[in-house]
Tab-separated table of C-alpha atoms and ligand atoms in Angstrom:
chain	number	residue	atom	x	y	z
K	1	UNK	CA	41.577	81.406	108.576
K	2	UNK	CA	44.776	82.102	106.208
K	3	UNK	CA	47.808	83.922	107.845
K	4	UNK	CA	46.699	86.506	105.489
K	5	UNK	CA	43.209	86.924	106.338
K	6	UNK	CA	44.648	87.053	110.498
K	7	UNK	CA	46.790	89.317	109.559
K	8	UNK	CA	43.907	91.575	108.518
K	9	UNK	CA	41.856	90.973	111.684
K	10	UNK	CA	44.989	92.380	113.984
K	11	UNK	CA	46.009	94.968	111.985
K	12	UNK	CA	41.864	95.985	111.291
K	13	UNK	CA	41.692	96.070	115.396
K	14	UNK	CA	41.786	99.344	117.029
K	15	UNK	CA	42.556	99.205	120.675
K	16	UNK	CA	44.282	99.433	123.656
K	17	UNK	CA	44.841	95.688	124.767
K	18	UNK	CA	42.949	95.518	128.520
K	19	UNK	CA	44.922	94.757	131.497
K	20	UNK	CA	44.941	91.458	132.789
K	21	UNK	CA	43.555	90.451	136.371
K	22	UNK	CA	45.539	91.041	139.052
K	23	UNK	CA	44.850	89.101	142.834
K	24	UNK	CA	43.171	92.330	144.241
K	25	UNK	CA	40.605	91.870	141.134
K	26	UNK	CA	40.005	88.224	142.758
K	27	UNK	CA	37.325	87.083	145.441
K	28	UNK	CA	38.533	88.681	148.610
K	29	UNK	CA	37.657	85.540	150.699
K	30	UNK	CA	39.875	83.525	148.290
K	31	UNK	CA	42.305	85.803	148.954
K	32	UNK	CA	42.077	85.701	153.116
K	33	UNK	CA	42.120	81.891	152.967
K	34	UNK	CA	45.988	80.386	154.123
K	35	UNK	CA	46.636	76.981	154.112
K	36	UNK	CA	50.347	76.752	155.623
K	37	UNK	CA	50.951	73.141	154.977
K	38	UNK	CA	51.945	73.994	151.470
K	39	UNK	CA	52.864	77.701	152.241
K	40	UNK	CA	55.766	79.863	152.832
K	41	UNK	CA	58.598	77.346	154.281
K	42	UNK	CA	57.123	74.531	151.962
K	43	UNK	CA	57.287	76.800	149.040
K	44	UNK	CA	61.037	77.759	150.100
K	45	UNK	CA	61.636	73.889	149.898
K	46	UNK	CA	60.834	73.071	146.738
K	47	UNK	CA	63.010	75.975	145.420
K	48	UNK	CA	65.923	74.336	147.162
K	49	UNK	CA	64.938	71.092	146.232
K	50	UNK	CA	65.297	72.295	142.229
K	51	UNK	CA	68.797	74.531	143.554
K	52	UNK	CA	69.795	70.891	144.469
K	53	UNK	CA	68.854	69.388	141.441
K	54	UNK	CA	70.957	71.654	139.479
K	55	UNK	CA	73.927	72.187	141.638
K	56	UNK	CA	73.758	69.440	144.054
K	57	UNK	CA	76.528	70.446	146.034
K	58	UNK	CA	75.505	74.418	146.601
K	59	UNK	CA	73.711	73.903	149.979
K	60	UNK	CA	74.985	72.185	153.005
K	61	UNK	CA	72.262	69.225	152.822
K	62	UNK	CA	71.895	67.138	149.808
K	63	UNK	CA	68.075	66.142	150.500
K	64	UNK	CA	64.965	68.105	151.172
K	65	UNK	CA	63.295	66.449	153.843
K	66	UNK	CA	59.368	66.797	153.340
K	67	UNK	CA	57.929	66.855	157.081
K	68	UNK	CA	55.676	69.432	156.341
K	69	UNK	CA	52.759	67.182	154.988
K	70	UNK	CA	51.122	63.595	155.877
K	71	UNK	CA	51.865	62.604	152.190
K	72	UNK	CA	52.998	58.674	152.902
K	73	UNK	CA	54.177	57.987	149.164
K	74	UNK	CA	56.063	61.097	148.779
K	75	UNK	CA	58.263	59.897	151.449
K	76	UNK	CA	58.902	56.637	150.261
K	77	UNK	CA	56.557	54.341	151.667
K	78	UNK	CA	55.460	51.799	149.260
K	79	UNK	CA	51.650	51.226	148.163
K	80	UNK	CA	50.231	47.964	149.163
K	81	UNK	CA	50.218	45.476	146.354
K	82	UNK	CA	47.173	44.047	146.546
K	83	UNK	CA	45.838	47.591	146.308
K	84	UNK	CA	47.950	48.463	143.514
K	85	UNK	CA	47.167	44.973	141.513
K	86	UNK	CA	43.486	44.840	141.839
K	87	UNK	CA	43.620	48.789	140.836
K	88	UNK	CA	45.638	47.786	137.647
K	89	UNK	CA	42.927	45.086	136.773
K	90	UNK	CA	40.328	47.867	137.035
K	91	UNK	CA	42.202	49.990	134.855
K	92	UNK	CA	43.543	47.261	132.276
K	93	UNK	CA	40.633	44.514	132.632
K	94	UNK	CA	42.312	42.631	129.558
K	95	UNK	CA	45.071	41.720	132.216
K	96	UNK	CA	42.968	39.414	134.245
K	97	UNK	CA	42.678	37.188	130.289
K	98	UNK	CA	46.198	37.670	129.640
K	99	UNK	CA	47.540	34.133	129.215
K	100	UNK	CA	51.058	34.953	130.242
K	101	UNK	CA	49.764	36.456	133.764
K	102	UNK	CA	46.206	34.381	134.498
K	103	UNK	CA	48.092	31.315	136.412
K	104	UNK	CA	50.217	33.869	138.562
K	105	UNK	CA	47.006	35.928	140.040
K	106	UNK	CA	46.566	34.935	143.035
K	107	UNK	CA	42.856	33.589	143.339
K	108	UNK	CA	41.674	36.219	145.639
K	109	UNK	CA	42.953	39.109	143.269
K	110	UNK	CA	41.083	37.590	140.643
K	111	UNK	CA	38.000	37.099	142.152
K	112	UNK	CA	38.273	40.613	143.771
K	113	UNK	CA	38.807	42.274	140.828
K	114	UNK	CA	36.005	41.103	138.685
K	115	UNK	CA	33.454	41.256	141.757
K	116	UNK	CA	34.657	45.422	141.560
K	117	UNK	CA	34.554	45.672	137.801
K	118	UNK	CA	31.071	43.993	137.765
K	119	UNK	CA	29.837	46.398	140.257
K	120	UNK	CA	32.060	49.395	139.347
K	121	UNK	CA	31.802	48.968	135.538
K	122	UNK	CA	34.543	51.001	133.834
K	123	UNK	CA	36.826	53.016	135.642
K	124	UNK	CA	36.305	55.447	133.258
K	125	UNK	CA	32.774	55.851	133.470
K	126	UNK	CA	31.267	58.726	136.017
K	127	UNK	CA	29.180	56.859	138.679
K	128	UNK	CA	26.787	57.767	140.967
K	129	UNK	CA	27.429	60.813	142.476
K	130	UNK	CA	26.948	59.806	145.861
K	131	UNK	CA	29.519	56.889	144.769
K	132	UNK	CA	29.483	53.182	143.466
K	133	UNK	CA	26.073	51.301	145.593
K	134	UNK	CA	28.510	47.996	145.845
K	135	UNK	CA	31.107	50.341	147.854
K	136	UNK	CA	28.805	51.976	150.074
K	137	UNK	CA	27.098	48.798	151.258
K	138	UNK	CA	30.618	47.529	152.437
K	139	UNK	CA	31.434	50.943	153.903
K	140	UNK	CA	27.999	50.262	156.122
K	141	UNK	CA	29.241	46.695	156.615
K	142	UNK	CA	32.727	47.948	158.106
K	143	UNK	CA	31.112	50.974	160.111
K	144	UNK	CA	28.640	48.287	161.826
K	145	UNK	CA	31.202	46.019	162.729
K	146	UNK	CA	33.534	48.819	163.623
K	147	UNK	CA	30.977	50.339	166.280
K	148	UNK	CA	28.903	47.726	166.878
K	149	UNK	CA	25.352	49.243	165.556
K	150	UNK	CA	24.068	48.949	162.159
K	151	UNK	CA	24.668	51.737	159.564
K	152	UNK	CA	22.791	52.500	156.154
K	153	UNK	CA	24.188	52.733	152.842
K	154	UNK	CA	21.417	55.140	152.207
K	155	UNK	CA	24.208	57.289	154.586
K	156	UNK	CA	27.049	56.713	153.143
K	157	UNK	CA	28.699	59.658	150.650
K	158	UNK	CA	32.033	58.535	149.340
K	159	UNK	CA	34.209	61.300	148.266
K	160	UNK	CA	37.512	62.899	146.773
K	161	UNK	CA	39.444	62.746	149.898
K	162	UNK	CA	37.949	63.745	153.103
K	163	UNK	CA	39.057	67.320	151.853
K	164	UNK	CA	35.751	67.561	149.713
K	165	UNK	CA	33.106	66.334	152.809
K	166	UNK	CA	34.976	69.349	154.149
K	167	UNK	CA	34.159	71.685	151.490
K	168	UNK	CA	30.521	70.750	151.135
K	169	UNK	CA	29.184	70.905	154.743
K	170	UNK	CA	31.480	74.336	155.251
K	171	UNK	CA	30.021	75.632	152.496
K	172	UNK	CA	26.306	74.305	152.626
K	173	UNK	CA	26.443	76.107	156.175
K	174	UNK	CA	28.153	79.229	155.870
K	175	UNK	CA	25.675	81.967	155.803
K	176	UNK	CA	28.638	84.640	155.884
K	177	UNK	CA	30.385	86.086	158.994
K	178	UNK	CA	27.327	85.515	161.255
K	179	UNK	CA	27.773	81.681	161.280
K	180	UNK	CA	30.248	80.073	163.878
K	181	UNK	CA	32.020	76.890	163.185
K	182	UNK	CA	33.772	75.545	166.856
K	183	UNK	CA	37.425	74.576	165.869
K	184	UNK	CA	39.807	73.271	167.716
K	185	UNK	CA	43.596	75.073	167.981
K	186	UNK	CA	45.708	73.802	167.334
K	187	UNK	CA	43.969	72.300	164.108
K	188	UNK	CA	44.463	70.965	160.549
K	189	UNK	CA	44.404	74.200	158.360
K	190	UNK	CA	42.001	73.046	155.877
K	191	UNK	CA	39.182	74.132	158.429
K	192	UNK	CA	40.503	77.911	158.468
K	193	UNK	CA	40.668	78.013	155.197
K	194	UNK	CA	37.617	76.624	153.785
K	195	UNK	CA	36.012	79.015	156.513
K	196	UNK	CA	38.189	81.877	154.972
K	197	UNK	CA	36.850	80.811	151.469
K	198	UNK	CA	33.238	80.422	152.739
K	199	UNK	CA	33.616	83.865	154.929
K	200	UNK	CA	32.189	82.183	157.835
K	201	UNK	CA	33.705	82.580	161.599
K	202	UNK	CA	36.180	80.521	162.739
K	203	UNK	CA	35.347	80.015	166.726
K	204	UNK	CA	38.406	78.749	167.750
K	205	UNK	CA	38.577	76.279	171.131
K	206	UNK	CA	41.850	75.770	172.713
K	207	UNK	CA	42.959	72.045	172.939
K	208	UNK	CA	44.637	71.915	176.569
K	209	UNK	CA	48.684	70.967	175.736
K	210	UNK	CA	49.576	69.999	179.215
K	211	UNK	CA	47.010	67.241	179.492
K	212	UNK	CA	47.162	65.164	176.328
K	213	UNK	CA	45.712	68.329	174.273
K	214	UNK	CA	42.228	67.392	175.915
K	215	UNK	CA	39.269	69.033	175.344
K	216	UNK	CA	36.984	71.307	177.749
K	217	UNK	CA	33.664	71.301	177.448
K	218	UNK	CA	32.573	73.853	179.801
K	219	UNK	CA	35.127	76.219	177.723
K	220	UNK	CA	32.791	75.478	174.791
K	221	UNK	CA	30.379	76.386	176.138
K	222	UNK	CA	31.730	79.614	177.316
K	223	UNK	CA	32.691	80.101	173.842
K	224	UNK	CA	29.647	79.453	172.448
K	225	UNK	CA	27.309	81.803	175.042
K	226	UNK	CA	30.011	84.784	174.148
K	227	UNK	CA	29.887	84.300	170.672
K	228	UNK	CA	25.879	84.177	170.870
K	229	UNK	CA	26.146	87.312	172.514
K	230	UNK	CA	27.780	89.030	169.793
K	231	UNK	CA	25.189	88.113	167.181
K	232	UNK	CA	27.499	84.938	165.685
K	233	UNK	CA	25.452	81.770	165.959
K	234	UNK	CA	27.266	78.488	166.815
K	235	UNK	CA	26.388	76.249	163.609
K	236	UNK	CA	28.775	73.395	163.963
K	237	UNK	CA	31.589	71.828	166.023
K	238	UNK	CA	34.472	70.193	164.520
K	239	UNK	CA	36.344	67.481	165.826
K	240	UNK	CA	39.554	65.859	164.828
K	241	UNK	CA	40.565	62.673	166.007
K	242	UNK	CA	43.415	61.200	166.385
K	243	UNK	CA	44.155	65.048	165.915
K	244	UNK	CA	46.360	66.710	163.790
K	245	UNK	CA	48.449	68.166	164.102
K	246	UNK	CA	48.315	67.197	167.659
K	247	UNK	CA	48.623	63.312	167.688
K	248	UNK	CA	46.188	62.723	170.556
K	249	UNK	CA	43.337	60.337	170.955
K	250	UNK	CA	39.907	62.062	172.495
K	251	UNK	CA	38.664	59.621	175.340
K	252	UNK	CA	35.512	58.319	174.823
K	253	UNK	CA	34.071	60.366	177.906
K	254	UNK	CA	35.308	63.491	176.509
K	255	UNK	CA	33.713	62.515	173.362
K	256	UNK	CA	30.008	61.988	175.205
K	257	UNK	CA	31.060	65.415	176.774
K	258	UNK	CA	31.181	67.218	173.526
K	259	UNK	CA	27.860	65.491	171.933
K	260	UNK	CA	26.139	66.766	175.210
K	261	UNK	CA	27.100	70.254	174.163
K	262	UNK	CA	26.590	69.456	170.375
K	263	UNK	CA	22.821	68.206	171.784
K	264	UNK	CA	22.133	70.871	173.745
K	265	UNK	CA	22.816	74.137	171.420
K	266	UNK	CA	21.908	71.902	167.913
K	267	UNK	CA	25.471	71.976	166.573
K	268	UNK	CA	26.161	69.666	163.623
K	269	UNK	CA	29.365	67.801	164.634
K	270	UNK	CA	31.506	67.057	161.955
K	271	UNK	CA	34.144	64.078	163.464
K	272	UNK	CA	37.814	64.169	161.193
K	273	UNK	CA	38.672	60.491	161.837
K	274	UNK	CA	41.029	60.019	158.686
K	275	UNK	CA	43.617	58.952	161.362
K	276	UNK	CA	41.498	56.057	162.804
K	277	UNK	CA	43.917	53.236	161.691
K	278	UNK	CA	47.264	55.035	162.773
K	279	UNK	CA	46.982	54.328	166.207
K	280	UNK	CA	50.203	54.054	168.906
K	281	UNK	CA	48.570	54.056	171.828
K	282	UNK	CA	45.621	53.632	173.357
K	283	UNK	CA	42.511	53.209	171.162
K	284	UNK	CA	39.966	54.975	168.972
K	285	UNK	CA	36.299	55.118	169.172
K	286	UNK	CA	34.319	56.740	166.864
K	287	UNK	CA	32.031	59.819	167.445
K	288	UNK	CA	29.548	57.971	165.901
K	289	UNK	CA	30.451	54.975	168.670
K	290	UNK	CA	29.829	57.292	171.212
K	291	UNK	CA	26.457	58.729	169.958
K	292	UNK	CA	25.048	55.482	169.574
K	293	UNK	CA	25.841	54.593	173.231
K	294	UNK	CA	24.511	57.918	174.230
K	295	UNK	CA	21.422	57.245	171.993
K	296	UNK	CA	20.821	53.989	173.414
K	297	UNK	CA	20.598	55.203	177.112
K	298	UNK	CA	18.692	58.298	176.389
K	299	UNK	CA	14.881	57.761	177.376
K	300	UNK	CA	13.983	61.456	176.728
K	301	UNK	CA	14.996	61.916	173.628
K	302	UNK	CA	17.957	64.365	174.593
K	303	UNK	CA	20.367	63.165	171.710
K	304	UNK	CA	18.345	62.643	169.054
K	305	UNK	CA	18.603	65.686	167.229
K	306	UNK	CA	22.328	65.460	166.848
K	307	UNK	CA	23.774	65.276	163.478
K	308	UNK	CA	26.982	63.670	162.789
K	309	UNK	CA	29.041	63.769	159.915
K	310	UNK	CA	31.820	61.002	160.120
K	311	UNK	CA	35.017	61.805	157.674
K	312	UNK	CA	37.222	58.879	156.506
K	313	UNK	CA	39.639	59.087	153.792
K	314	UNK	CA	42.200	56.773	151.673
K	315	UNK	CA	44.373	58.793	152.372
K	316	UNK	CA	46.254	57.969	155.686
K	317	UNK	CA	46.490	54.944	157.600
K	318	UNK	CA	48.694	52.365	156.097
K	319	UNK	CA	46.969	53.275	152.696
K	320	UNK	CA	48.569	56.218	151.741
K	321	UNK	CA	46.985	56.673	148.432
K	322	UNK	CA	46.573	60.296	148.976
K	323	UNK	CA	47.004	60.933	145.124
K	324	UNK	CA	43.934	58.791	144.271
K	325	UNK	CA	41.547	60.757	146.196
K	326	UNK	CA	39.431	58.509	147.797
K	327	UNK	CA	37.166	58.834	151.502
K	328	UNK	CA	33.604	58.887	152.597
K	329	UNK	CA	31.122	60.572	155.019
K	330	UNK	CA	28.671	59.057	156.629
K	331	UNK	CA	25.576	61.666	157.793
K	332	UNK	CA	24.021	60.798	160.899
K	333	UNK	CA	20.659	62.509	161.852
K	334	UNK	CA	20.288	65.187	158.973
K	335	UNK	CA	16.682	66.022	157.530
K	336	UNK	CA	16.064	64.434	154.275
K	337	UNK	CA	16.081	68.172	152.972
K	338	UNK	CA	19.785	69.060	153.983
K	339	UNK	CA	20.454	65.256	152.559
K	340	UNK	CA	19.395	66.445	149.801
K	341	UNK	CA	21.325	69.595	149.013
K	342	UNK	CA	24.820	67.681	149.827
K	343	UNK	CA	23.471	65.165	146.893
K	344	UNK	CA	23.173	68.100	144.927
K	345	UNK	CA	26.908	69.107	145.859
K	346	UNK	CA	27.815	65.279	145.014
K	347	UNK	CA	26.433	65.475	141.603
K	348	UNK	CA	27.117	69.233	140.396
K	349	UNK	CA	31.038	67.565	140.976
K	350	UNK	CA	29.136	64.464	138.825
K	351	UNK	CA	31.198	61.918	140.860
K	352	UNK	CA	34.406	61.236	142.561
K	353	UNK	CA	37.051	59.792	141.363
K	354	UNK	CA	36.156	56.008	140.646
K	355	UNK	CA	39.607	54.789	141.423
K	356	UNK	CA	39.183	56.263	144.451
K	357	UNK	CA	36.114	54.521	145.657
K	358	UNK	CA	38.013	51.371	144.467
K	359	UNK	CA	40.205	51.726	147.044
K	360	UNK	CA	37.934	53.121	150.061
K	361	UNK	CA	36.505	49.097	149.570
K	362	UNK	CA	40.029	47.570	149.562
K	363	UNK	CA	40.914	49.574	152.843
K	364	UNK	CA	37.950	49.173	154.740
K	365	UNK	CA	37.839	45.164	153.455
K	366	UNK	CA	41.380	44.075	152.915
K	367	UNK	CA	42.699	40.768	151.936
K	368	UNK	CA	41.347	38.410	154.836
K	369	UNK	CA	43.731	35.390	156.682
K	370	UNK	CA	42.929	32.550	154.335
K	371	UNK	CA	43.107	34.106	151.210
K	372	UNK	CA	46.349	33.891	148.906
K	373	UNK	CA	47.133	37.750	149.414
K	374	UNK	CA	46.982	37.727	152.795
K	375	UNK	CA	50.053	36.963	153.991
K	376	UNK	CA	52.135	39.656	151.661
K	377	UNK	CA	49.467	41.819	152.740
K	378	UNK	CA	49.894	41.494	156.340
K	379	UNK	CA	53.413	41.770	156.211
K	380	UNK	CA	53.068	45.335	154.326
K	381	UNK	CA	50.727	46.819	156.037
K	382	UNK	CA	52.507	45.259	159.250
K	383	UNK	CA	55.804	46.511	158.594
K	384	UNK	CA	54.368	50.207	157.707
K	385	UNK	CA	52.631	50.104	161.288
K	386	UNK	CA	55.963	49.214	162.873
K	387	UNK	CA	57.605	51.654	160.758
K	388	UNK	CA	55.650	54.826	162.004
K	389	UNK	CA	55.207	53.763	165.632
K	390	UNK	CA	59.190	53.024	165.481
K	391	UNK	CA	59.935	56.880	163.708
K	392	UNK	CA	57.638	58.592	166.420
K	393	UNK	CA	58.997	57.026	169.461
K	394	UNK	CA	62.286	58.145	167.378
K	395	UNK	CA	61.023	61.568	167.347
K	396	UNK	CA	59.558	62.198	170.213
K	397	UNK	CA	62.516	61.105	172.302
K	398	UNK	CA	64.846	62.784	170.407
K	399	UNK	CA	62.359	66.454	171.039
K	400	UNK	CA	62.281	64.862	174.599
K	401	UNK	CA	66.357	65.757	174.725
K	402	UNK	CA	66.978	69.163	172.828
K	403	UNK	CA	67.022	72.098	175.151
K	404	UNK	CA	63.631	74.308	174.930
K	405	UNK	CA	61.695	71.577	173.739
K	406	UNK	CA	58.636	69.591	175.041
K	407	UNK	CA	56.255	67.554	173.595
K	408	UNK	CA	53.071	65.080	174.289
K	409	UNK	CA	54.134	61.549	173.616
K	410	UNK	CA	52.175	60.647	170.424
K	411	UNK	CA	48.864	58.200	170.337
K	412	UNK	CA	47.890	58.616	166.809
K	413	UNK	CA	48.125	60.170	163.099
K	414	UNK	CA	50.744	61.008	161.958
K	415	UNK	CA	52.412	64.244	163.087
K	416	UNK	CA	54.329	65.715	166.061
K	417	UNK	CA	54.135	69.225	167.475
K	418	UNK	CA	56.939	70.125	169.678
K	419	UNK	CA	56.715	73.585	172.114
K	420	UNK	CA	59.596	74.955	171.269
K	421	UNK	CA	60.966	77.828	174.194
K	422	UNK	CA	62.091	81.055	171.857
K	423	UNK	CA	64.162	83.798	172.960
K	424	UNK	CA	64.003	87.125	172.692
K	425	UNK	CA	66.611	87.403	170.441
K	426	UNK	CA	64.770	84.926	167.870
K	427	UNK	CA	61.719	87.010	168.776
K	428	UNK	CA	64.216	90.066	167.123
K	429	UNK	CA	65.332	87.923	164.345
K	430	UNK	CA	62.457	86.967	163.540
K	431	UNK	CA	60.757	90.286	163.785
K	432	UNK	CA	63.631	92.042	161.301
K	433	UNK	CA	63.026	89.419	158.798
K	434	UNK	CA	59.505	89.799	158.600
K	435	UNK	CA	58.089	86.287	160.391
K	436	UNK	CA	57.096	85.128	162.806
K	437	UNK	CA	59.268	83.277	165.657
K	438	UNK	CA	58.513	79.870	165.035
K	439	UNK	CA	58.563	80.612	160.981
K	440	UNK	CA	61.800	81.878	161.514
K	441	UNK	CA	63.212	78.833	163.655
K	442	UNK	CA	61.464	76.559	160.508
K	443	UNK	CA	62.869	78.223	157.936
K	444	UNK	CA	66.467	78.470	159.552
K	445	UNK	CA	65.963	74.467	159.853
K	446	UNK	CA	65.083	74.183	156.431
K	447	UNK	CA	68.315	76.346	155.291
K	448	UNK	CA	70.748	74.403	157.580
K	449	UNK	CA	69.452	70.436	157.511
K	450	UNK	CA	67.086	70.814	154.391
K	451	UNK	CA	64.439	69.408	156.739
K	452	UNK	CA	60.925	70.886	155.558
K	453	UNK	CA	58.485	71.517	158.425
K	454	UNK	CA	55.905	73.766	159.408
K	455	UNK	CA	55.486	76.471	161.909
K	456	UNK	CA	52.779	75.841	164.535
K	457	UNK	CA	51.287	79.488	163.732
K	458	UNK	CA	49.847	78.244	160.760
K	459	UNK	CA	47.910	75.579	162.725
K	460	UNK	CA	47.359	78.438	165.987
K	461	UNK	CA	48.948	78.118	169.417
K	462	UNK	CA	47.818	80.087	172.426
K	463	UNK	CA	49.275	83.465	172.198
K	464	UNK	CA	52.964	83.544	172.950
K	465	UNK	CA	53.516	79.975	172.775
K	466	UNK	CA	55.626	78.463	169.557
K	467	UNK	CA	55.533	75.212	168.275
K	468	UNK	CA	56.553	73.230	164.905
K	469	UNK	CA	54.722	70.475	163.311
K	470	UNK	CA	56.426	67.806	161.694
K	471	UNK	CA	55.651	64.417	160.389
K	472	UNK	CA	57.725	61.143	161.126
K	473	UNK	CA	56.698	59.697	157.827
K	474	UNK	CA	60.936	60.803	156.260
K	475	UNK	CA	62.748	57.696	156.356
K	476	UNK	CA	65.532	56.891	158.420
K	477	UNK	CA	67.180	58.555	161.326
K	478	UNK	CA	69.907	60.827	160.492
K	479	UNK	CA	66.993	63.423	159.740
K	480	UNK	CA	66.640	63.638	162.867
K	481	UNK	CA	70.227	63.508	164.279
K	482	UNK	CA	71.009	66.773	162.160
K	483	UNK	CA	67.614	68.131	163.637
K	484	UNK	CA	69.030	67.653	166.865
K	485	UNK	CA	72.830	69.026	166.159
K	486	UNK	CA	70.666	72.105	164.478
K	487	UNK	CA	69.144	73.035	167.496
K	488	UNK	CA	71.666	72.916	169.634
K	489	UNK	CA	73.264	75.580	166.958
K	490	UNK	CA	70.291	77.479	166.662
K	491	UNK	CA	69.688	77.487	171.149
K	492	UNK	CA	73.191	78.906	171.051
K	493	UNK	CA	73.241	81.239	168.747
K	494	UNK	CA	70.011	82.768	169.803
K	495	UNK	CA	70.577	81.950	174.279
Y	501	PLP	C1	42.936	65.986	159.665
Y	501	PLP	C2	42.936	65.870	158.410
Y	501	PLP	N1	41.824	65.927	157.796
Y	501	PLP	C3	41.357	65.925	156.234
Y	501	PLP	C4	42.628	65.718	155.369
Y	501	PLP	C5	42.556	65.826	154.140
Y	501	PLP	O1	42.748	64.619	153.729
Y	501	PLP	P1	42.325	63.751	152.145
Y	501	PLP	O2	41.274	64.809	151.597
Y	501	PLP	O3	43.579	63.517	151.481
Y	501	PLP	O4	41.367	62.880	152.373
Y	501	PLP	C6	44.040	65.501	156.104
Y	501	PLP	C7	44.845	65.546	155.398
Y	501	PLP	O5	45.881	65.896	155.504
Y	501	PLP	C8	43.968	65.632	157.689
Y	501	PLP	O6	45.200	65.683	158.131
């Protein structure tokens, strides 16, 4: 159209402009959803980051320490060389033929890249919605070896991180407020947010902080019975192991008790096991393994209907490839008609990112002893493990020395969740500022040190107790020192 004719169209239009949408026009369930990990404190941290970039001496610190989210590579964790080398070959297969590179590419890297390329094809093409078969076969082998019980590739759905699996599962099982989902408190807020989106009911079960964040199966039964009495049908039991934000690892005996409850009440179990590689103390045993053991010893078929969805991700562990969106979900015990619906949801999204699928393959099948890439892989992965273990210890020790702070020693995952006793004066000041007391603490911590943490209220906590969740991913120990100094001053000010 010429500008002449466009002008005519505009001049001849005789209407008043309609208003734009405002938030209250939107889906109220979406408005209800909260996600503290990227909530008020992290938003403020971003503003301060921009301020620092523009006027570097305007604040009492010179950088923001993002301790609010388990995003390792945002905090200088280097990606594993082998992963990125293979991904580079998949993105640009000509590299494998490049005469200047050909002789310097380690032989196993070349072989792995070729094999993946043969089986995946172009990473720019949609794959099967359930994920590339070759990778699903590898996942099934990995699980079989991990648990000692055979897994089937047909049960594996590759996903865009564990979050997508959670969204499929909660979306499918939610039939409005009369469907209840048992979620641990404290929990990773993906669960409460997804339940709010789906207008379903969260049935919180409290983890026992003074007993290593353990779960009381009797308490679960009570919640289920109470909920039924109120007309809310419990559908699903979410287990996060190792825990976020608690860092605790469940013992097999505790898992067995949970499974007994699930079997009795017909609850679908979602086992969120994204931190299974992040273990510092104790041992990770999958919910699946315990279920297989129970089923093996069950002559009466009590456990044969248990439905379990286990989730894993390339975002955590030593991979830390959060931005590439890789993960898988294994479904056990579901009826074919239910699987078909999950498959349909996966199809609507077309496919998980294909590079993310390739990363799943690399995560579960890293270079082996004797491979040319092994030495470097081993060096890098053990240094990540070591650094995380050291930092978790340093932070734990720092919290142990702080006045009014108690903290469970982390066993796994990437977080500490210290309990902080806050005074009446803090309560009053927080109220004045329209915040919860722990949010006020986090806000002051950010303003004074640049450390961005998340208040415990974003994860749920026993009423009247206050917590802060922090990752221990940030490099160095100076920030831990400045947290200590801040805390001493804060306690003095509000004594
Ligand atoms: C317990 C837990 N589950 C799931 C996720 C989601 O991870 P992703 O979607 O990146 O796999 C996270 C992320 O922090 C988490 O902590």
